[in-house]
């Protein structure tokens, strides 16, 4: 069945079963492999994308539920104000270790910063608790979100 979806500002027509997870449409049909598969059960956060700005687990989001919503992936998050600040802070603080979880981490962190420019530690923990990192980069992730929030306040 054909579905028309909007990803990173571009409209795509894809011909897949309606229950196909958005993750596999992004990776296998559209070739956007920045979004990762970890658990397939909404437990790890590796597959996080934004749907109308909300962090969403694409592994459990069927393509027929997306409709005309705006999908943003790691490939384009740097074009958003919050995403650019998060990516800069990630690089400044060398957050990444193996990298596998990190596109999902950045998508969740960007959504947090876009909706809450002054997150408290509890806000950060709440927003990031569904993103698992086997390398244990949690401390640097928290510091990077704080730095990005600080740069937002300074207009940087
Ligand atoms: S792959 Fe989607 S939450 Fe783990
Ligand atoms: S950086 Fe390796 S799993 Fe998070």
Short mmCIF file of N, CA and C and ligand atoms in Angstrom, two decimals:
data_model
loop_
_atom_site.label_atom_id
_atom_site.label_comp_id
_atom_site.label_asym_id
_atom_site.label_seq_id
_atom_site.Cartn_x
_atom_site.Cartn_y
_atom_site.Cartn_z
N UNK A 1 0.84 -1.18 0.00
CA UNK A 1 0.00 0.00 0.00
C UNK A 1 0.88 1.25 0.00
N UNK A 2 0.44 2.26 -0.70
CA UNK A 2 1.26 3.47 -0.79
C UNK A 2 0.92 4.45 0.33
N UNK A 3 1.96 4.98 0.95
CA UNK A 3 1.81 6.00 1.98
C UNK A 3 2.67 7.19 1.61
N UNK A 4 2.15 8.37 1.86
CA UNK A 4 2.93 9.59 1.65
C UNK A 4 3.32 10.13 3.01
N UNK A 5 4.63 10.25 3.23
CA UNK A 5 5.10 10.75 4.52
C UNK A 5 6.06 11.91 4.28
N UNK A 6 6.17 12.75 5.28
CA UNK A 6 7.05 13.91 5.18
C UNK A 6 8.20 13.75 6.17
N UNK A 7 9.39 13.62 5.61
CA UNK A 7 10.57 13.40 6.43
C UNK A 7 11.59 14.51 6.17
N UNK A 8 11.96 15.19 7.23
CA UNK A 8 12.97 16.26 7.12
C UNK A 8 12.61 17.26 6.03
N UNK A 9 11.32 17.56 5.94
CA UNK A 9 10.85 18.58 5.01
C UNK A 9 10.60 18.10 3.59
N UNK A 10 10.89 16.83 3.33
CA UNK A 10 10.70 16.29 1.98
C UNK A 10 9.59 15.23 2.00
N UNK A 11 8.73 15.28 1.02
CA UNK A 11 7.63 14.31 0.93
C UNK A 11 8.10 13.08 0.16
N UNK A 12 7.80 11.91 0.72
CA UNK A 12 8.16 10.65 0.09
C UNK A 12 6.92 9.78 -0.04
N UNK A 13 6.84 9.05 -1.14
CA UNK A 13 5.81 8.04 -1.29
C UNK A 13 6.47 6.68 -1.13
N UNK A 14 5.94 5.87 -0.20
CA UNK A 14 6.53 4.56 0.05
C UNK A 14 5.44 3.50 -0.09
N UNK A 15 5.83 2.36 -0.60
CA UNK A 15 4.88 1.28 -0.84
C UNK A 15 5.23 0.11 0.10
N UNK A 16 4.57 0.08 1.26
CA UNK A 16 4.85 -0.94 2.27
C UNK A 16 3.54 -1.35 2.94
N UNK A 17 3.58 -2.43 3.70
CA UNK A 17 2.40 -2.80 4.49
C UNK A 17 2.14 -1.73 5.56
N UNK A 18 0.89 -1.54 5.91
CA UNK A 18 0.51 -0.50 6.86
C UNK A 18 1.09 -0.68 8.25
N UNK A 19 1.37 -1.93 8.62
CA UNK A 19 1.92 -2.16 9.96
C UNK A 19 3.45 -2.13 10.00
N UNK A 20 4.06 -1.74 8.88
CA UNK A 20 5.53 -1.65 8.87
C UNK A 20 5.98 -0.55 9.81
N UNK A 21 6.93 -0.84 10.72
CA UNK A 21 7.42 0.21 11.60
C UNK A 21 8.11 1.33 10.82
N UNK A 22 7.88 2.54 11.28
CA UNK A 22 8.52 3.70 10.65
C UNK A 22 10.04 3.52 10.58
N UNK A 23 10.62 2.89 11.60
CA UNK A 23 12.08 2.68 11.61
C UNK A 23 12.55 1.99 10.34
N UNK A 24 11.83 0.96 9.91
CA UNK A 24 12.28 0.20 8.74
C UNK A 24 12.00 0.94 7.45
N UNK A 25 10.97 1.78 7.45
CA UNK A 25 10.75 2.63 6.27
C UNK A 25 11.91 3.61 6.13
N UNK A 26 12.29 4.23 7.25
CA UNK A 26 13.40 5.18 7.20
C UNK A 26 14.68 4.49 6.74
N UNK A 27 15.01 3.38 7.36
CA UNK A 27 16.30 2.74 7.10
C UNK A 27 16.32 1.99 5.76
N UNK A 28 15.31 1.15 5.53
CA UNK A 28 15.39 0.24 4.39
C UNK A 28 14.80 0.80 3.11
N UNK A 29 13.79 1.63 3.25
CA UNK A 29 13.15 2.18 2.04
C UNK A 29 13.79 3.51 1.65
N UNK A 30 14.00 4.38 2.63
CA UNK A 30 14.53 5.71 2.34
C UNK A 30 16.05 5.80 2.50
N UNK A 31 16.66 4.77 3.06
CA UNK A 31 18.12 4.75 3.18
C UNK A 31 18.67 5.69 4.24
N UNK A 32 17.84 6.10 5.18
CA UNK A 32 18.30 6.98 6.26
C UNK A 32 18.71 6.10 7.44
N UNK A 33 19.97 5.74 7.48
CA UNK A 33 20.42 4.75 8.45
C UNK A 33 20.95 5.36 9.75
N UNK A 34 20.78 6.66 9.91
CA UNK A 34 21.22 7.29 11.15
C UNK A 34 20.37 6.87 12.34
N UNK A 35 19.12 6.53 12.10
CA UNK A 35 18.22 6.06 13.16
C UNK A 35 18.47 4.57 13.36
N UNK A 36 18.74 4.17 14.60
CA UNK A 36 19.23 2.81 14.86
C UNK A 36 18.16 1.88 15.43
N UNK A 37 18.36 0.60 15.17
CA UNK A 37 17.55 -0.46 15.77
C UNK A 37 18.30 -1.02 16.97
N UNK A 38 17.63 -1.02 18.11
CA UNK A 38 18.24 -1.62 19.30
C UNK A 38 17.44 -2.80 19.80
N UNK A 39 16.21 -2.52 20.25
CA UNK A 39 15.41 -3.56 20.89
C UNK A 39 14.14 -3.91 20.11
N UNK A 40 13.61 -2.93 19.39
CA UNK A 40 12.37 -3.16 18.66
C UNK A 40 11.14 -3.20 19.53
N UNK A 41 11.28 -2.81 20.79
CA UNK A 41 10.16 -2.92 21.73
C UNK A 41 9.96 -1.65 22.56
N UNK A 42 10.46 -0.52 22.07
CA UNK A 42 10.32 0.76 22.78
C UNK A 42 11.00 0.76 24.14
N UNK A 43 12.08 0.00 24.26
CA UNK A 43 12.75 -0.11 25.56
C UNK A 43 14.10 0.59 25.62
N UNK A 44 14.71 0.92 24.47
CA UNK A 44 16.10 1.41 24.51
C UNK A 44 16.28 2.83 23.98
N UNK A 45 15.40 3.30 23.13
CA UNK A 45 15.48 4.67 22.62
C UNK A 45 16.39 4.87 21.42
N UNK A 46 17.05 3.82 20.94
CA UNK A 46 17.99 3.98 19.82
C UNK A 46 17.30 4.47 18.55
N UNK A 47 16.02 4.18 18.43
CA UNK A 47 15.27 4.47 17.20
C UNK A 47 14.50 5.79 17.27
N UNK A 48 14.84 6.65 18.23
CA UNK A 48 14.03 7.85 18.47
C UNK A 48 14.10 8.83 17.29
N UNK A 49 12.94 9.26 16.85
CA UNK A 49 12.81 10.35 15.87
C UNK A 49 11.83 11.36 16.48
N UNK A 50 11.63 12.48 15.81
CA UNK A 50 10.59 13.41 16.23
C UNK A 50 9.40 13.29 15.29
N UNK A 51 8.22 13.23 15.86
CA UNK A 51 6.99 13.34 15.07
C UNK A 51 6.27 14.56 15.58
N UNK A 52 6.15 15.55 14.70
CA UNK A 52 5.64 16.87 15.09
C UNK A 52 6.34 17.37 16.35
N UNK A 53 7.64 17.15 16.40
CA UNK A 53 8.47 17.66 17.49
C UNK A 53 8.55 16.78 18.72
N UNK A 54 7.72 15.78 18.81
CA UNK A 54 7.71 14.92 19.99
C UNK A 54 8.63 13.72 19.78
N UNK A 55 9.50 13.43 20.78
CA UNK A 55 10.37 12.25 20.64
C UNK A 55 9.52 10.98 20.61
N UNK A 56 9.77 10.15 19.61
CA UNK A 56 8.90 9.01 19.35
C UNK A 56 9.74 7.80 18.99
N UNK A 57 9.38 6.63 19.52
CA UNK A 57 10.12 5.40 19.20
C UNK A 57 9.64 4.86 17.85
N UNK A 58 10.47 5.00 16.86
CA UNK A 58 10.04 4.63 15.50
C UNK A 58 9.92 3.12 15.31
N UNK A 59 10.49 2.33 16.24
CA UNK A 59 10.41 0.87 16.10
C UNK A 59 9.01 0.35 16.38
N UNK A 60 8.22 1.12 17.13
CA UNK A 60 6.86 0.67 17.45
C UNK A 60 5.81 1.63 16.89
N UNK A 61 6.21 2.44 15.91
CA UNK A 61 5.29 3.38 15.28
C UNK A 61 5.00 2.88 13.87
N UNK A 62 3.80 2.40 13.65
CA UNK A 62 3.50 1.85 12.33
C UNK A 62 3.33 2.99 11.33
N UNK A 63 3.69 2.71 10.10
CA UNK A 63 3.66 3.74 9.06
C UNK A 63 2.24 4.26 8.85
N UNK A 64 1.24 3.41 9.07
CA UNK A 64 -0.13 3.88 8.84
C UNK A 64 -0.64 4.78 9.96
N UNK A 65 0.15 4.96 11.02
CA UNK A 65 -0.26 5.86 12.10
C UNK A 65 0.36 7.25 11.97
N UNK A 66 1.25 7.41 11.00
CA UNK A 66 2.01 8.66 10.91
C UNK A 66 1.20 9.77 10.24
N UNK A 67 0.43 9.42 9.24
CA UNK A 67 -0.39 10.41 8.55
C UNK A 67 0.43 11.53 7.94
N UNK A 68 -0.03 12.77 8.13
CA UNK A 68 0.64 13.93 7.53
C UNK A 68 1.61 14.59 8.50
N UNK A 69 1.91 13.91 9.60
CA UNK A 69 2.81 14.51 10.59
C UNK A 69 4.20 14.76 10.00
N UNK A 70 4.88 15.73 10.61
CA UNK A 70 6.25 16.05 10.21
C UNK A 70 7.21 15.15 10.97
N UNK A 71 7.98 14.38 10.24
CA UNK A 71 8.98 13.50 10.86
C UNK A 71 10.35 14.17 10.72
N UNK A 72 11.08 14.21 11.82
CA UNK A 72 12.46 14.72 11.78
C UNK A 72 13.37 13.61 12.29
N UNK A 73 14.48 13.39 11.58
CA UNK A 73 15.43 12.36 11.97
C UNK A 73 16.78 12.99 12.31
N UNK A 74 17.68 12.15 12.78
CA UNK A 74 19.02 12.62 13.14
C UNK A 74 19.70 13.28 11.93
N UNK A 75 19.34 12.89 10.73
CA UNK A 75 19.99 13.48 9.55
C UNK A 75 19.73 14.97 9.43
N UNK A 76 18.64 15.46 10.02
CA UNK A 76 18.28 16.87 9.87
C UNK A 76 18.16 17.62 11.19
N UNK A 77 18.42 16.95 12.30
CA UNK A 77 18.19 17.64 13.58
C UNK A 77 19.10 18.85 13.74
N UNK A 78 20.25 18.82 13.08
CA UNK A 78 21.19 19.93 13.18
C UNK A 78 20.69 21.20 12.50
N UNK A 79 19.60 21.11 11.74
CA UNK A 79 19.03 22.30 11.11
C UNK A 79 18.04 23.00 12.04
N UNK A 80 17.74 22.39 13.18
CA UNK A 80 16.86 23.06 14.16
C UNK A 80 17.74 23.76 15.19
N UNK A 81 17.19 24.81 15.79
CA UNK A 81 17.99 25.59 16.75
C UNK A 81 18.44 24.72 17.92
N UNK A 82 17.52 23.98 18.50
CA UNK A 82 17.87 23.15 19.65
C UNK A 82 18.82 22.03 19.24
N UNK A 83 18.55 21.43 18.10
CA UNK A 83 19.39 20.34 17.63
C UNK A 83 20.83 20.78 17.38
N UNK A 84 20.99 21.96 16.81
CA UNK A 84 22.34 22.47 16.54
C UNK A 84 23.10 22.70 17.84
N UNK A 85 22.41 23.22 18.85
CA UNK A 85 23.07 23.47 20.14
C UNK A 85 23.44 22.15 20.82
N UNK A 86 22.53 21.19 20.72
CA UNK A 86 22.82 19.88 21.31
C UNK A 86 24.02 19.23 20.60
N UNK A 87 24.03 19.26 19.29
CA UNK A 87 25.14 18.62 18.57
C UNK A 87 26.47 19.30 18.89
N UNK A 88 26.47 20.62 18.99
CA UNK A 88 27.72 21.33 19.33
C UNK A 88 28.20 20.90 20.71
N UNK A 89 27.28 20.87 21.68
CA UNK A 89 27.67 20.48 23.04
C UNK A 89 28.17 19.04 23.06
N UNK A 90 27.55 18.17 22.26
CA UNK A 90 27.99 16.77 22.19
C UNK A 90 29.44 16.68 21.73
N UNK A 91 29.77 17.50 20.73
CA UNK A 91 31.14 17.50 20.21
C UNK A 91 32.10 18.13 21.20
N UNK A 92 31.69 19.27 21.79
CA UNK A 92 32.57 19.96 22.74
C UNK A 92 32.94 19.05 23.90
N UNK A 93 31.98 18.29 24.40
CA UNK A 93 32.21 17.46 25.59
C UNK A 93 32.57 16.01 25.23
N UNK A 94 32.73 15.75 23.94
CA UNK A 94 33.10 14.40 23.47
C UNK A 94 32.25 13.33 24.15
N UNK A 95 30.94 13.49 24.01
CA UNK A 95 29.98 12.61 24.67
C UNK A 95 30.09 11.17 24.17
N UNK A 96 30.30 11.02 22.89
CA UNK A 96 30.11 9.71 22.24
C UNK A 96 31.20 8.72 22.60
N UNK A 97 30.80 7.47 22.84
CA UNK A 97 31.79 6.40 22.96
C UNK A 97 31.65 5.51 21.73
N UNK A 98 30.90 4.40 21.77
CA UNK A 98 30.77 3.59 20.55
C UNK A 98 29.86 4.27 19.54
N UNK A 99 28.90 5.05 20.04
CA UNK A 99 28.04 5.84 19.15
C UNK A 99 26.68 5.23 18.85
N UNK A 100 26.52 3.96 19.15
CA UNK A 100 25.29 3.30 18.66
C UNK A 100 24.01 3.94 19.17
N UNK A 101 24.00 4.33 20.42
CA UNK A 101 22.78 4.89 21.01
C UNK A 101 22.61 6.37 20.74
N UNK A 102 23.64 6.99 20.17
CA UNK A 102 23.74 8.45 20.28
C UNK A 102 22.77 9.23 19.40
N UNK A 103 22.38 8.70 18.27
CA UNK A 103 21.39 9.46 17.50
C UNK A 103 20.08 9.54 18.28
N UNK A 104 19.72 8.46 18.94
CA UNK A 104 18.52 8.49 19.78
C UNK A 104 18.67 9.43 20.96
N UNK A 105 19.87 9.43 21.56
CA UNK A 105 20.10 10.35 22.68
C UNK A 105 19.95 11.80 22.23
N UNK A 106 20.54 12.11 21.08
CA UNK A 106 20.49 13.49 20.57
C UNK A 106 19.06 13.88 20.21
N UNK A 107 18.29 12.95 19.69
CA UNK A 107 16.90 13.28 19.34
C UNK A 107 16.09 13.55 20.62
N UNK A 108 16.28 12.76 21.65
CA UNK A 108 15.55 13.01 22.89
C UNK A 108 16.01 14.30 23.55
N UNK A 109 17.33 14.54 23.54
CA UNK A 109 17.86 15.77 24.16
C UNK A 109 17.38 17.00 23.40
N UNK A 110 17.34 16.94 22.09
CA UNK A 110 16.90 18.08 21.28
C UNK A 110 15.44 18.39 21.53
N UNK A 111 14.63 17.36 21.65
CA UNK A 111 13.20 17.58 21.94
C UNK A 111 13.03 18.21 23.31
N UNK A 112 13.84 17.77 24.28
CA UNK A 112 13.77 18.36 25.61
C UNK A 112 14.10 19.84 25.55
N UNK A 113 15.23 20.17 24.91
CA UNK A 113 15.67 21.57 24.89
C UNK A 113 14.69 22.45 24.12
N UNK A 114 14.10 21.92 23.06
CA UNK A 114 13.15 22.71 22.28
C UNK A 114 11.90 23.04 23.10
N UNK A 115 11.51 22.12 23.97
CA UNK A 115 10.28 22.34 24.74
C UNK A 115 10.55 22.96 26.11
N UNK A 116 11.80 22.85 26.58
CA UNK A 116 12.15 23.32 27.92
C UNK A 116 13.58 23.87 27.89
N UNK A 117 13.74 25.16 27.63
CA UNK A 117 15.09 25.74 27.48
C UNK A 117 15.89 25.75 28.78
N UNK A 118 15.23 25.56 29.92
CA UNK A 118 15.95 25.57 31.20
C UNK A 118 15.67 24.28 31.97
N UNK A 119 16.08 23.18 31.47
CA UNK A 119 15.74 21.92 32.16
C UNK A 119 16.53 21.75 33.46
N UNK A 120 15.85 21.30 34.49
CA UNK A 120 16.51 20.94 35.74
C UNK A 120 17.11 19.54 35.59
N UNK A 121 17.89 19.13 36.57
CA UNK A 121 18.43 17.76 36.54
C UNK A 121 17.29 16.75 36.46
N UNK A 122 16.21 17.02 37.19
CA UNK A 122 15.07 16.09 37.17
C UNK A 122 14.40 16.08 35.80
N UNK A 123 14.33 17.26 35.18
CA UNK A 123 13.77 17.30 33.82
C UNK A 123 14.61 16.47 32.87
N UNK A 124 15.93 16.63 32.98
CA UNK A 124 16.84 15.89 32.10
C UNK A 124 16.70 14.39 32.34
N UNK A 125 16.70 14.02 33.61
CA UNK A 125 16.57 12.59 33.91
C UNK A 125 15.25 12.03 33.38
N UNK A 126 14.19 12.81 33.53
CA UNK A 126 12.89 12.35 33.06
C UNK A 126 12.85 12.20 31.55
N UNK A 127 13.43 13.17 30.85
CA UNK A 127 13.37 13.15 29.39
C UNK A 127 14.28 12.08 28.80
N UNK A 128 15.38 11.77 29.50
CA UNK A 128 16.38 10.88 28.93
C UNK A 128 16.30 9.46 29.48
N UNK A 129 15.39 9.21 30.41
CA UNK A 129 15.39 7.92 31.10
C UNK A 129 15.10 6.74 30.17
N UNK A 130 14.45 6.99 29.03
CA UNK A 130 14.15 5.89 28.11
C UNK A 130 15.23 5.62 27.09
N UNK A 131 16.34 6.36 27.18
CA UNK A 131 17.44 6.17 26.23
C UNK A 131 18.59 5.46 26.94
N UNK A 132 18.81 4.23 26.55
CA UNK A 132 19.83 3.40 27.20
C UNK A 132 21.17 3.55 26.48
N UNK A 133 22.24 3.63 27.26
CA UNK A 133 23.60 3.66 26.70
C UNK A 133 24.43 2.58 27.34
N UNK A 134 24.81 1.58 26.57
CA UNK A 134 25.60 0.47 27.13
C UNK A 134 27.01 0.91 27.49
N UNK A 135 27.45 2.02 26.89
CA UNK A 135 28.79 2.53 27.20
C UNK A 135 28.78 3.43 28.43
N UNK A 136 27.60 3.75 28.95
CA UNK A 136 27.53 4.54 30.17
C UNK A 136 27.95 5.99 30.01
N UNK A 137 27.51 6.63 28.93
CA UNK A 137 27.88 8.03 28.72
C UNK A 137 26.93 9.01 29.40
N UNK A 138 26.15 8.52 30.34
CA UNK A 138 25.08 9.33 30.93
C UNK A 138 25.56 10.64 31.55
N UNK A 139 26.70 10.60 32.23
CA UNK A 139 27.18 11.82 32.90
C UNK A 139 27.52 12.89 31.87
N UNK A 140 28.18 12.48 30.76
CA UNK A 140 28.52 13.48 29.73
C UNK A 140 27.26 13.95 29.01
N UNK A 141 26.31 13.07 28.82
CA UNK A 141 25.04 13.49 28.19
C UNK A 141 24.38 14.58 29.03
N UNK A 142 24.33 14.37 30.32
CA UNK A 142 23.68 15.37 31.18
C UNK A 142 24.44 16.70 31.12
N UNK A 143 25.78 16.64 31.15
CA UNK A 143 26.56 17.87 31.10
C UNK A 143 26.38 18.57 29.75
N UNK A 144 26.29 17.81 28.68
CA UNK A 144 26.13 18.40 27.35
C UNK A 144 24.76 19.08 27.23
N UNK A 145 23.75 18.48 27.79
CA UNK A 145 22.42 19.13 27.75
C UNK A 145 22.47 20.43 28.54
N UNK A 146 23.16 20.42 29.67
CA UNK A 146 23.28 21.65 30.47
C UNK A 146 24.05 22.72 29.69
N UNK A 147 25.11 22.31 29.02
CA UNK A 147 25.88 23.30 28.24
C UNK A 147 25.02 23.87 27.12
N UNK A 148 24.27 23.01 26.44
CA UNK A 148 23.41 23.49 25.35
C UNK A 148 22.35 24.43 25.88
N UNK A 149 21.82 24.13 27.06
CA UNK A 149 20.81 25.02 27.66
C UNK A 149 21.43 26.35 28.03
N UNK A 150 22.64 26.29 28.55
CA UNK A 150 23.36 27.52 28.91
C UNK A 150 23.58 28.37 27.67
N UNK A 151 24.01 27.75 26.57
CA UNK A 151 24.27 28.52 25.35
C UNK A 151 22.98 29.10 24.80
N UNK A 152 21.86 28.44 25.04
CA UNK A 152 20.56 28.99 24.61
C UNK A 152 20.28 30.28 25.37
N UNK A 153 20.56 30.25 26.67
CA UNK A 153 20.27 31.44 27.49
C UNK A 153 21.17 32.60 27.10
N UNK A 154 22.42 32.26 26.63
CA UNK A 154 23.36 33.31 26.26
C UNK A 154 23.18 33.72 24.80
N UNK A 155 22.22 33.06 24.13
CA UNK A 155 21.99 33.38 22.72
C UNK A 155 23.05 32.81 21.81
N UNK A 156 23.85 31.88 22.35
CA UNK A 156 24.96 31.32 21.55
C UNK A 156 24.53 30.14 20.75
S1 LIG B 1 14.78 0.07 18.93
FE1 LIG B 1 13.11 1.35 19.40
S2 LIG B 1 13.24 1.65 21.53
FE2 LIG B 1 14.78 0.20 21.11
S1 LIG B 2 27.82 5.35 23.22
FE1 LIG B 2 27.88 3.17 23.08
S2 LIG B 2 25.86 2.55 23.57
FE2 LIG B 2 25.87 4.67 23.98
#
